[in-house]
Amino acid sequence: MASSTAGTGVSEAQTGKTSKRERNQAEESELLTVPDGWKEPGFTKDDNPRGLLEESSFATLFPKYREAYLKECWPLVEKALGETHIKASLDLIEGSMTVCTTKKTFDPYAIVRARDLIKLLARSVPFEQAVRILQDDMACDIIKIGALVRNRERFVKRRQRLIGPKGSTLKALELLTNCYVMVQGNTVSALGPYGGLKEVRKVVMDTMKNIHPIYNIKTLMIKRELSKDPELRVQSWERFLPKFRHKNLAKRKEPKKKSMKKEYTPFPPPQPESKVDKELATGEFFLRESVKKRKKMEEIKVKQAEALTKKQEERNRAFIPPKEKPLMKKTTKAPTESKLDIEAIKDKVKKAKTKKLGAPPVNPAPPTSTTTEKKKKKKS
């Protein structure tokens, strides 16, 4: 009896521990999840009434083709930065943009946002999109993709794969991540929330590593649907996400010249004949040097003559006229022996005249009085 009561006590203690763990995990998950509609309060002048101690500034260069656009939209840039009391200046001679804090600037992070703004403007991002960086929940990421692929043609193909046909892949990525993505030259500029920027960077880097962006887009679509269910927020999503395996379907190309392995023999290969042995076999060894030289010269002359004849034949090929086709075809003459039967042709013509063309009338009409009178007049 005592043993049974002890066992029940242990089981109750274990169940109590597990229930406490579950409660603690549930509380931690509630603390980690951000409630819907929650937003961090904005930084106001009351938080920093005395302002900044020192002045800080940032400058960036821009290409020549951006000069006209920046000159046009610069008043809007100054107006947007003036709300946060940041001074902006455009130097067209040097080709640079500069932002710096003033005595009225109270937000220390505003200068960093202004730096990102001019950086995005220099990288061909339109002002309507770049000005969003001044919001609290917005950030930007400039991904350098120029040095990721060595071959230039391969790099262009992968960059075009990221954009997609008529920009469809890039548009799908923007809708799933709530980010604005701009592919320009050797960089990809992204603007949006922090979570979206992380996903954009992953997709861009995988595309440059020869992983098609459609795979990452599919996983993002599944994650988007799973995040709508409140029960699945705490659980792991690995069972729902697709697992794409890299399959190298290309067959290995066989070499043109296959090296066949020779059969193993313990004996070494026979020693090749030397020049002296060859001369002894032919009898040239016992000849004089003058005779040997004469023979060599004769052989050289024969070879030269053969080469000259070949060259001459090749040159003469251009002067050989091609075979011309006959302009008129040979017509077969009619046999003169066979005479024409004139009488038979006359009979055929007479028969053709007697025959009337067309179908005969169904009810032949009786001859009228007018027609009979005409006939009588003709007879008379």
PDB file of N, CA and C in Angstrom, residues 280-367:
ATOM      1  N   LEU A 280      71.940   2.372 -89.731  1.00  0.00           N
ATOM      2  CA  LEU A 280      72.576   1.074 -89.995  1.00  0.00           C
ATOM      3  C   LEU A 280      71.627   0.139 -90.732  1.00  0.00           C
ATOM      4  N   ALA A 281      70.336   0.198 -90.353  1.00  0.00           N
ATOM      5  CA  ALA A 281      69.344  -0.682 -90.992  1.00  0.00           C
ATOM      6  C   ALA A 281      69.143  -0.299 -92.450  1.00  0.00           C
ATOM      7  N   THR A 282      69.135   1.000 -92.762  1.00  0.00           N
ATOM      8  CA  THR A 282      68.928   1.459 -94.147  1.00  0.00           C
ATOM      9  C   THR A 282      70.214   1.507 -94.967  1.00  0.00           C
ATOM     10  N   GLY A 283      71.352   1.528 -94.286  1.00  0.00           N
ATOM     11  CA  GLY A 283      72.642   1.583 -94.986  1.00  0.00           C
ATOM     12  C   GLY A 283      73.168   2.984 -95.159  1.00  0.00           C
ATOM     13  N   GLU A 284      72.504   3.973 -94.625  1.00  0.00           N
ATOM     14  CA  GLU A 284      72.955   5.358 -94.750  1.00  0.00           C
ATOM     15  C   GLU A 284      74.176   5.655 -93.885  1.00  0.00           C
ATOM     16  N   PHE A 285      74.407   4.822 -92.897  1.00  0.00           N
ATOM     17  CA  PHE A 285      75.508   5.071 -91.950  1.00  0.00           C
ATOM     18  C   PHE A 285      76.860   5.023 -92.647  1.00  0.00           C
ATOM     19  N   PHE A 286      76.972   4.151 -93.710  1.00  0.00           N
ATOM     20  CA  PHE A 286      78.256   3.948 -94.372  1.00  0.00           C
ATOM     21  C   PHE A 286      78.469   4.927 -95.530  1.00  0.00           C
ATOM     22  N   LEU A 287      77.486   5.787 -95.810  1.00  0.00           N
ATOM     23  CA  LEU A 287      77.642   6.767 -96.884  1.00  0.00           C
ATOM     24  C   LEU A 287      78.467   7.966 -96.416  1.00  0.00           C
ATOM     25  N   ARG A 288      78.966   8.699 -97.403  1.00  0.00           N
ATOM     26  CA  ARG A 288      79.737   9.904 -97.076  1.00  0.00           C
ATOM     27  C   ARG A 288      78.792  11.033 -96.664  1.00  0.00           C
ATOM     28  N   GLU A 289      79.374  12.040 -96.059  1.00  0.00           N
ATOM     29  CA  GLU A 289      78.572  13.182 -95.591  1.00  0.00           C
ATOM     30  C   GLU A 289      78.018  13.989 -96.763  1.00  0.00           C
ATOM     31  N   SER A 290      78.835  14.092 -97.830  1.00  0.00           N
ATOM     32  CA  SER A 290      78.373  14.836 -99.012  1.00  0.00           C
ATOM     33  C   SER A 290      77.167  14.162 -99.651  1.00  0.00           C
ATOM     34  N   VAL A 291      77.179  12.824 -99.681  1.00  0.00           N
ATOM     35  CA  VAL A 291      76.060  12.059-100.257  1.00  0.00           C
ATOM     36  C   VAL A 291      74.813  12.214 -99.378  1.00  0.00           C
ATOM     37  N   LYS A 292      75.032  12.185 -98.071  1.00  0.00           N
ATOM     38  CA  LYS A 292      73.910  12.346 -97.117  1.00  0.00           C
ATOM     39  C   LYS A 292      73.251  13.706 -97.292  1.00  0.00           C
ATOM     40  N   LYS A 293      74.086  14.750 -97.421  1.00  0.00           N
ATOM     41  CA  LYS A 293      73.560  16.115 -97.596  1.00  0.00           C
ATOM     42  C   LYS A 293      72.755  16.236 -98.890  1.00  0.00           C
ATOM     43  N   ARG A 294      73.310  15.558 -99.967  1.00  0.00           N
ATOM     44  CA  ARG A 294      72.634  15.603-101.261  1.00  0.00           C
ATOM     45  C   ARG A 294      71.255  14.936-101.178  1.00  0.00           C
ATOM     46  N   LYS A 295      71.181  13.801-100.489  1.00  0.00           N
ATOM     47  CA  LYS A 295      69.915  13.089-100.319  1.00  0.00           C
ATOM     48  C   LYS A 295      68.902  13.943 -99.565  1.00  0.00           C
ATOM     49  N   LYS A 296      69.372  14.602 -98.500  1.00  0.00           N
ATOM     50  CA  LYS A 296      68.480  15.470 -97.690  1.00  0.00           C
ATOM     51  C   LYS A 296      67.941  16.614 -98.538  1.00  0.00           C
ATOM     52  N   MET A 297      68.799  17.221 -99.363  1.00  0.00           N
ATOM     53  CA  MET A 297      68.386  18.324-100.206  1.00  0.00           C
ATOM     54  C   MET A 297      67.359  17.878-101.239  1.00  0.00           C
ATOM     55  N   GLU A 298      67.555  16.661-101.782  1.00  0.00           N
ATOM     56  CA  GLU A 298      66.604  16.111-102.755  1.00  0.00           C
ATOM     57  C   GLU A 298      65.223  15.896-102.112  1.00  0.00           C
ATOM     58  N   GLU A 299      65.243  15.354-100.905  1.00  0.00           N
ATOM     59  CA  GLU A 299      63.978  15.133-100.179  1.00  0.00           C
ATOM     60  C   GLU A 299      63.262  16.455 -99.907  1.00  0.00           C
ATOM     61  N   ILE A 300      64.037  17.457 -99.536  1.00  0.00           N
ATOM     62  CA  ILE A 300      63.446  18.784 -99.256  1.00  0.00           C
ATOM     63  C   ILE A 300      62.827  19.373-100.519  1.00  0.00           C
ATOM     64  N   LYS A 301      63.570  19.186-101.670  1.00  0.00           N
ATOM     65  CA  LYS A 301      63.082  19.716-102.946  1.00  0.00           C
ATOM     66  C   LYS A 301      61.787  19.035-103.383  1.00  0.00           C
ATOM     67  N   VAL A 302      61.718  17.721-103.162  1.00  0.00           N
ATOM     68  CA  VAL A 302      60.494  16.960-103.512  1.00  0.00           C
ATOM     69  C   VAL A 302      59.307  17.468-102.697  1.00  0.00           C
ATOM     70  N   LYS A 303      59.533  17.686-101.407  1.00  0.00           N
ATOM     71  CA  LYS A 303      58.464  18.194-100.530  1.00  0.00           C
ATOM     72  C   LYS A 303      58.006  19.587-100.952  1.00  0.00           C
ATOM     73  N   GLN A 304      58.995  20.431-101.324  1.00  0.00           N
ATOM     74  CA  GLN A 304      58.677  21.792-101.770  1.00  0.00           C
ATOM     75  C   GLN A 304      57.848  21.777-103.055  1.00  0.00           C
ATOM     76  N   ALA A 305      58.214  20.865-103.950  1.00  0.00           N
ATOM     77  CA  ALA A 305      57.484  20.751-105.225  1.00  0.00           C
ATOM     78  C   ALA A 305      56.039  20.317-104.989  1.00  0.00           C
ATOM     79  N   GLU A 306      55.846  19.345-104.086  1.00  0.00           N
ATOM     80  CA  GLU A 306      54.490  18.891-103.756  1.00  0.00           C
ATOM     81  C   GLU A 306      53.662  20.037-103.158  1.00  0.00           C
ATOM     82  N   ALA A 307      54.270  20.818-102.247  1.00  0.00           N
ATOM     83  CA  ALA A 307      53.559  21.936-101.624  1.00  0.00           C
ATOM     84  C   ALA A 307      53.191  23.000-102.660  1.00  0.00           C
ATOM     85  N   LEU A 308      54.114  23.250-103.630  1.00  0.00           N
ATOM     86  CA  LEU A 308      53.844  24.247-104.674  1.00  0.00           C
ATOM     87  C   LEU A 308      52.685  23.823-105.569  1.00  0.00           C
ATOM     88  N   THR A 309      52.656  22.535-105.938  1.00  0.00           N
ATOM     89  CA  THR A 309      51.561  22.031-106.780  1.00  0.00           C
ATOM     90  C   THR A 309      50.209  22.147-106.080  1.00  0.00           C
ATOM     91  N   LYS A 310      50.204  21.854-104.793  1.00  0.00           N
ATOM     92  CA  LYS A 310      48.963  21.959-104.005  1.00  0.00           C
ATOM     93  C   LYS A 310      48.465  23.406-103.953  1.00  0.00           C
ATOM     94  N   LYS A 311      49.386  24.328-103.701  1.00  0.00           N
ATOM     95  CA  LYS A 311      49.039  25.753-103.656  1.00  0.00           C
ATOM     96  C   LYS A 311      48.527  26.248-105.003  1.00  0.00           C
ATOM     97  N   GLN A 312      49.184  25.781-106.086  1.00  0.00           N
ATOM     98  CA  GLN A 312      48.783  26.199-107.427  1.00  0.00           C
ATOM     99  C   GLN A 312      47.372  25.698-107.756  1.00  0.00           C
ATOM    100  N   GLU A 313      47.078  24.475-107.347  1.00  0.00           N
ATOM    101  CA  GLU A 313      45.739  23.916-107.558  1.00  0.00           C
ATOM    102  C   GLU A 313      44.672  24.715-106.808  1.00  0.00           C
ATOM    103  N   GLU A 314      44.998  25.094-105.587  1.00  0.00           N
ATOM    104  CA  GLU A 314      44.053  25.890-104.790  1.00  0.00           C
ATOM    105  C   GLU A 314      43.798  27.258-105.429  1.00  0.00           C
ATOM    106  N   ARG A 315      44.862  27.861-105.972  1.00  0.00           N
ATOM    107  CA  ARG A 315      44.713  29.165-106.628  1.00  0.00           C
ATOM    108  C   ARG A 315      43.887  29.057-107.916  1.00  0.00           C
ATOM    109  N   ASN A 316      44.112  27.979-108.683  1.00  0.00           N
ATOM    110  CA  ASN A 316      43.418  27.791-109.966  1.00  0.00           C
ATOM    111  C   ASN A 316      41.938  27.447-109.794  1.00  0.00           C
ATOM    112  N   ARG A 317      41.570  26.998-108.615  1.00  0.00           N
ATOM    113  CA  ARG A 317      40.161  26.660-108.378  1.00  0.00           C
ATOM    114  C   ARG A 317      39.242  27.867-108.581  1.00  0.00           C
ATOM    115  N   ALA A 318      39.721  29.050-108.225  1.00  0.00           N
ATOM    116  CA  ALA A 318      38.915  30.263-108.358  1.00  0.00           C
ATOM    117  C   ALA A 318      38.667  30.614-109.823  1.00  0.00           C
ATOM    118  N   PHE A 319      39.556  30.172-110.748  1.00  0.00           N
ATOM    119  CA  PHE A 319      39.435  30.503-112.177  1.00  0.00           C
ATOM    120  C   PHE A 319      38.669  29.459-112.971  1.00  0.00           C
ATOM    121  N   ILE A 320      38.307  28.360-112.359  1.00  0.00           N
ATOM    122  CA  ILE A 320      37.546  27.315-113.064  1.00  0.00           C
ATOM    123  C   ILE A 320      36.086  27.754-113.129  1.00  0.00           C
ATOM    124  N   PRO A 321      35.516  27.928-114.338  1.00  0.00           N
ATOM    125  CA  PRO A 321      34.118  28.402-114.429  1.00  0.00           C
ATOM    126  C   PRO A 321      33.129  27.304-114.028  1.00  0.00           C
ATOM    127  N   PRO A 322      32.027  27.647-113.391  1.00  0.00           N
ATOM    128  CA  PRO A 322      31.031  26.629-113.032  1.00  0.00           C
ATOM    129  C   PRO A 322      30.239  26.169-114.249  1.00  0.00           C
ATOM    130  N   LYS A 323      29.640  25.032-114.142  1.00  0.00           N
ATOM    131  CA  LYS A 323      28.843  24.488-115.236  1.00  0.00           C
ATOM    132  C   LYS A 323      27.551  25.280-115.357  1.00  0.00           C
ATOM    133  N   GLU A 324      27.321  25.816-116.571  1.00  0.00           N
ATOM    134  CA  GLU A 324      26.124  26.621-116.814  1.00  0.00           C
ATOM    135  C   GLU A 324      24.951  25.730-117.200  1.00  0.00           C
ATOM    136  N   LYS A 325      23.792  26.072-116.693  1.00  0.00           N
ATOM    137  CA  LYS A 325      22.575  25.329-117.023  1.00  0.00           C
ATOM    138  C   LYS A 325      22.026  25.838-118.352  1.00  0.00           C
ATOM    139  N   PRO A 326      21.450  24.980-119.159  1.00  0.00           N
ATOM    140  CA  PRO A 326      20.880  25.429-120.455  1.00  0.00           C
ATOM    141  C   PRO A 326      19.680  26.340-120.231  1.00  0.00           C
ATOM    142  N   LEU A 327      19.617  27.441-120.985  1.00  0.00           N
ATOM    143  CA  LEU A 327      18.523  28.404-120.826  1.00  0.00           C
ATOM    144  C   LEU A 327      17.194  27.841-121.314  1.00  0.00           C
ATOM    145  N   MET A 328      17.170  27.220-122.503  1.00  0.00           N
ATOM    146  CA  MET A 328      15.946  26.654-123.090  1.00  0.00           C
ATOM    147  C   MET A 328      15.951  25.154-122.935  1.00  0.00           C
ATOM    148  N   LYS A 329      14.819  24.641-122.561  1.00  0.00           N
ATOM    149  CA  LYS A 329      14.677  23.197-122.436  1.00  0.00           C
ATOM    150  C   LYS A 329      14.499  22.579-123.813  1.00  0.00           C
ATOM    151  N   LYS A 330      15.010  21.401-123.954  1.00  0.00           N
ATOM    152  CA  LYS A 330      14.892  20.675-125.223  1.00  0.00           C
ATOM    153  C   LYS A 330      13.438  20.256-125.444  1.00  0.00           C
ATOM    154  N   THR A 331      12.828  20.761-126.525  1.00  0.00           N
ATOM    155  CA  THR A 331      11.430  20.442-126.850  1.00  0.00           C
ATOM    156  C   THR A 331      11.377  19.248-127.783  1.00  0.00           C
ATOM    157  N   THR A 332      10.462  18.377-127.527  1.00  0.00           N
ATOM    158  CA  THR A 332      10.301  17.179-128.368  1.00  0.00           C
ATOM    159  C   THR A 332       9.536  17.548-129.632  1.00  0.00           C
ATOM    160  N   LYS A 333      10.141  17.290-130.754  1.00  0.00           N
ATOM    161  CA  LYS A 333       9.519  17.593-132.036  1.00  0.00           C
ATOM    162  C   LYS A 333       8.394  16.607-132.332  1.00  0.00           C
ATOM    163  N   ALA A 334       7.318  17.152-132.906  1.00  0.00           N
ATOM    164  CA  ALA A 334       6.165  16.301-133.262  1.00  0.00           C
ATOM    165  C   ALA A 334       6.533  15.411-134.446  1.00  0.00           C
ATOM    166  N   PRO A 335       6.048  14.195-134.432  1.00  0.00           N
ATOM    167  CA  PRO A 335       6.383  13.288-135.553  1.00  0.00           C
ATOM    168  C   PRO A 335       5.785  13.799-136.863  1.00  0.00           C
ATOM    169  N   THR A 336       6.598  13.928-137.893  1.00  0.00           N
ATOM    170  CA  THR A 336       6.161  14.454-139.205  1.00  0.00           C
ATOM    171  C   THR A 336       5.470  13.388-140.054  1.00  0.00           C
ATOM    172  N   GLU A 337       5.739  12.136-139.722  1.00  0.00           N
ATOM    173  CA  GLU A 337       5.196  11.048-140.530  1.00  0.00           C
ATOM    174  C   GLU A 337       3.671  10.969-140.437  1.00  0.00           C
ATOM    175  N   SER A 338       3.120  11.183-139.211  1.00  0.00           N
ATOM    176  CA  SER A 338       1.671  11.064-139.016  1.00  0.00           C
ATOM    177  C   SER A 338       0.960  12.232-139.682  1.00  0.00           C
ATOM    178  N   LYS A 339       0.077  11.964-140.638  1.00  0.00           N
ATOM    179  CA  LYS A 339      -0.668  12.987-141.359  1.00  0.00           C
ATOM    180  C   LYS A 339      -1.974  13.281-140.653  1.00  0.00           C
ATOM    181  N   LEU A 340      -2.450  14.532-140.747  1.00  0.00           N
ATOM    182  CA  LEU A 340      -3.712  14.946-140.132  1.00  0.00           C
ATOM    183  C   LEU A 340      -4.885  14.473-140.997  1.00  0.00           C
ATOM    184  N   ASP A 341      -5.944  13.991-140.290  1.00  0.00           N
ATOM    185  CA  ASP A 341      -7.168  13.550-140.974  1.00  0.00           C
ATOM    186  C   ASP A 341      -8.107  14.746-141.038  1.00  0.00           C
ATOM    187  N   ILE A 342      -8.165  15.459-142.190  1.00  0.00           N
ATOM    188  CA  ILE A 342      -8.930  16.706-142.326  1.00  0.00           C
ATOM    189  C   ILE A 342     -10.420  16.421-142.355  1.00  0.00           C
ATOM    190  N   GLU A 343     -10.783  15.326-142.970  1.00  0.00           N
ATOM    191  CA  GLU A 343     -12.211  14.989-143.102  1.00  0.00           C
ATOM    192  C   GLU A 343     -12.839  14.715-141.721  1.00  0.00           C
ATOM    193  N   ALA A 344     -12.112  14.032-140.856  1.00  0.00           N
ATOM    194  CA  ALA A 344     -12.624  13.730-139.497  1.00  0.00           C
ATOM    195  C   ALA A 344     -12.819  15.009-138.684  1.00  0.00           C
ATOM    196  N   ILE A 345     -11.934  15.988-138.880  1.00  0.00           N
ATOM    197  CA  ILE A 345     -12.048  17.275-138.162  1.00  0.00           C
ATOM    198  C   ILE A 345     -13.265  18.041-138.656  1.00  0.00           C
ATOM    199  N   LYS A 346     -13.549  17.988-139.989  1.00  0.00           N
ATOM    200  CA  LYS A 346     -14.712  18.677-140.564  1.00  0.00           C
ATOM    201  C   LYS A 346     -16.010  18.104-140.008  1.00  0.00           C
ATOM    202  N   ASP A 347     -16.068  16.766-139.921  1.00  0.00           N
ATOM    203  CA  ASP A 347     -17.272  16.111-139.363  1.00  0.00           C
ATOM    204  C   ASP A 347     -17.528  16.544-137.922  1.00  0.00           C
ATOM    205  N   LYS A 348     -16.453  16.668-137.131  1.00  0.00           N
ATOM    206  CA  LYS A 348     -16.589  17.098-135.720  1.00  0.00           C
ATOM    207  C   LYS A 348     -17.117  18.514-135.626  1.00  0.00           C
ATOM    208  N   VAL A 349     -16.679  19.393-136.512  1.00  0.00           N
ATOM    209  CA  VAL A 349     -17.123  20.802-136.518  1.00  0.00           C
ATOM    210  C   VAL A 349     -18.599  20.892-136.871  1.00  0.00           C
ATOM    211  N   LYS A 350     -19.050  20.077-137.881  1.00  0.00           N
ATOM    212  CA  LYS A 350     -20.458  20.078-138.303  1.00  0.00           C
ATOM    213  C   LYS A 350     -21.362  19.598-137.164  1.00  0.00           C
ATOM    214  N   LYS A 351     -20.935  18.557-136.493  1.00  0.00           N
ATOM    215  CA  LYS A 351     -21.721  18.030-135.361  1.00  0.00           C
ATOM    216  C   LYS A 351     -21.831  19.066-134.239  1.00  0.00           C
ATOM    217  N   ALA A 352     -20.764  19.787-133.957  1.00  0.00           N
ATOM    218  CA  ALA A 352     -20.770  20.816-132.905  1.00  0.00           C
ATOM    219  C   ALA A 352     -21.711  21.953-133.239  1.00  0.00           C
ATOM    220  N   LYS A 353     -21.832  22.300-134.558  1.00  0.00           N
ATOM    221  CA  LYS A 353     -22.743  23.378-134.972  1.00  0.00           C
ATOM    222  C   LYS A 353     -24.200  22.976-134.803  1.00  0.00           C
ATOM    223  N   THR A 354     -24.511  21.726-135.106  1.00  0.00           N
ATOM    224  CA  THR A 354     -25.902  21.254-134.996  1.00  0.00           C
ATOM    225  C   THR A 354     -26.374  21.174-133.546  1.00  0.00           C
ATOM    226  N   LYS A 355     -25.467  20.870-132.663  1.00  0.00           N
ATOM    227  CA  LYS A 355     -25.843  20.755-131.234  1.00  0.00           C
ATOM    228  C   LYS A 355     -26.131  22.128-130.650  1.00  0.00           C
ATOM    229  N   LYS A 356     -27.238  22.229-129.848  1.00  0.00           N
ATOM    230  CA  LYS A 356     -27.613  23.482-129.177  1.00  0.00           C
ATOM    231  C   LYS A 356     -27.157  23.421-127.731  1.00  0.00           C
ATOM    232  N   LEU A 357     -26.569  24.493-127.287  1.00  0.00           N
ATOM    233  CA  LEU A 357     -26.096  24.544-125.898  1.00  0.00           C
ATOM    234  C   LEU A 357     -27.249  24.833-124.963  1.00  0.00           C
ATOM    235  N   GLY A 358     -27.196  24.348-123.726  1.00  0.00           N
ATOM    236  CA  GLY A 358     -28.238  24.595-122.713  1.00  0.00           C
ATOM    237  C   GLY A 358     -29.291  23.495-122.735  1.00  0.00           C
ATOM    238  N   ALA A 359     -30.107  23.423-121.646  1.00  0.00           N
ATOM    239  CA  ALA A 359     -31.144  22.397-121.513  1.00  0.00           C
ATOM    240  C   ALA A 359     -32.362  22.790-122.337  1.00  0.00           C
ATOM    241  N   PRO A 360     -33.104  21.819-122.902  1.00  0.00           N
ATOM    242  CA  PRO A 360     -34.316  22.135-123.675  1.00  0.00           C
ATOM    243  C   PRO A 360     -35.421  22.651-122.758  1.00  0.00           C
ATOM    244  N   PRO A 361     -36.358  23.527-123.225  1.00  0.00           N
ATOM    245  CA  PRO A 361     -37.440  24.047-122.373  1.00  0.00           C
ATOM    246  C   PRO A 361     -38.442  22.949-122.009  1.00  0.00           C
ATOM    247  N   VAL A 362     -39.024  23.069-120.799  1.00  0.00           N
ATOM    248  CA  VAL A 362     -39.956  22.043-120.289  1.00  0.00           C
ATOM    249  C   VAL A 362     -41.256  22.076-121.084  1.00  0.00           C
ATOM    250  N   ASN A 363     -41.917  23.255-121.203  1.00  0.00           N
ATOM    251  CA  ASN A 363     -43.169  23.437-121.980  1.00  0.00           C
ATOM    252  C   ASN A 363     -42.871  24.386-123.136  1.00  0.00           C
ATOM    253  N   PRO A 364     -42.675  23.825-124.325  1.00  0.00           N
ATOM    254  CA  PRO A 364     -42.359  24.720-125.444  1.00  0.00           C
ATOM    255  C   PRO A 364     -43.550  25.606-125.781  1.00  0.00           C
ATOM    256  N   ALA A 365     -43.376  26.923-125.858  1.00  0.00           N
ATOM    257  CA  ALA A 365     -44.454  27.892-126.112  1.00  0.00           C
ATOM    258  C   ALA A 365     -44.902  27.828-127.562  1.00  0.00           C
ATOM    259  N   PRO A 366     -46.256  27.957-127.856  1.00  0.00           N
ATOM    260  CA  PRO A 366     -46.749  27.909-129.242  1.00  0.00           C
ATOM    261  C   PRO A 366     -46.281  29.147-129.993  1.00  0.00           C
ATOM    262  N   PRO A 367     -46.102  29.020-131.313  1.00  0.00           N
ATOM    263  CA  PRO A 367     -45.619  30.158-132.104  1.00  0.00           C
ATOM    264  C   PRO A 367     -46.678  31.253-132.173  1.00  0.00           C
TER     265      PRO A 367
END
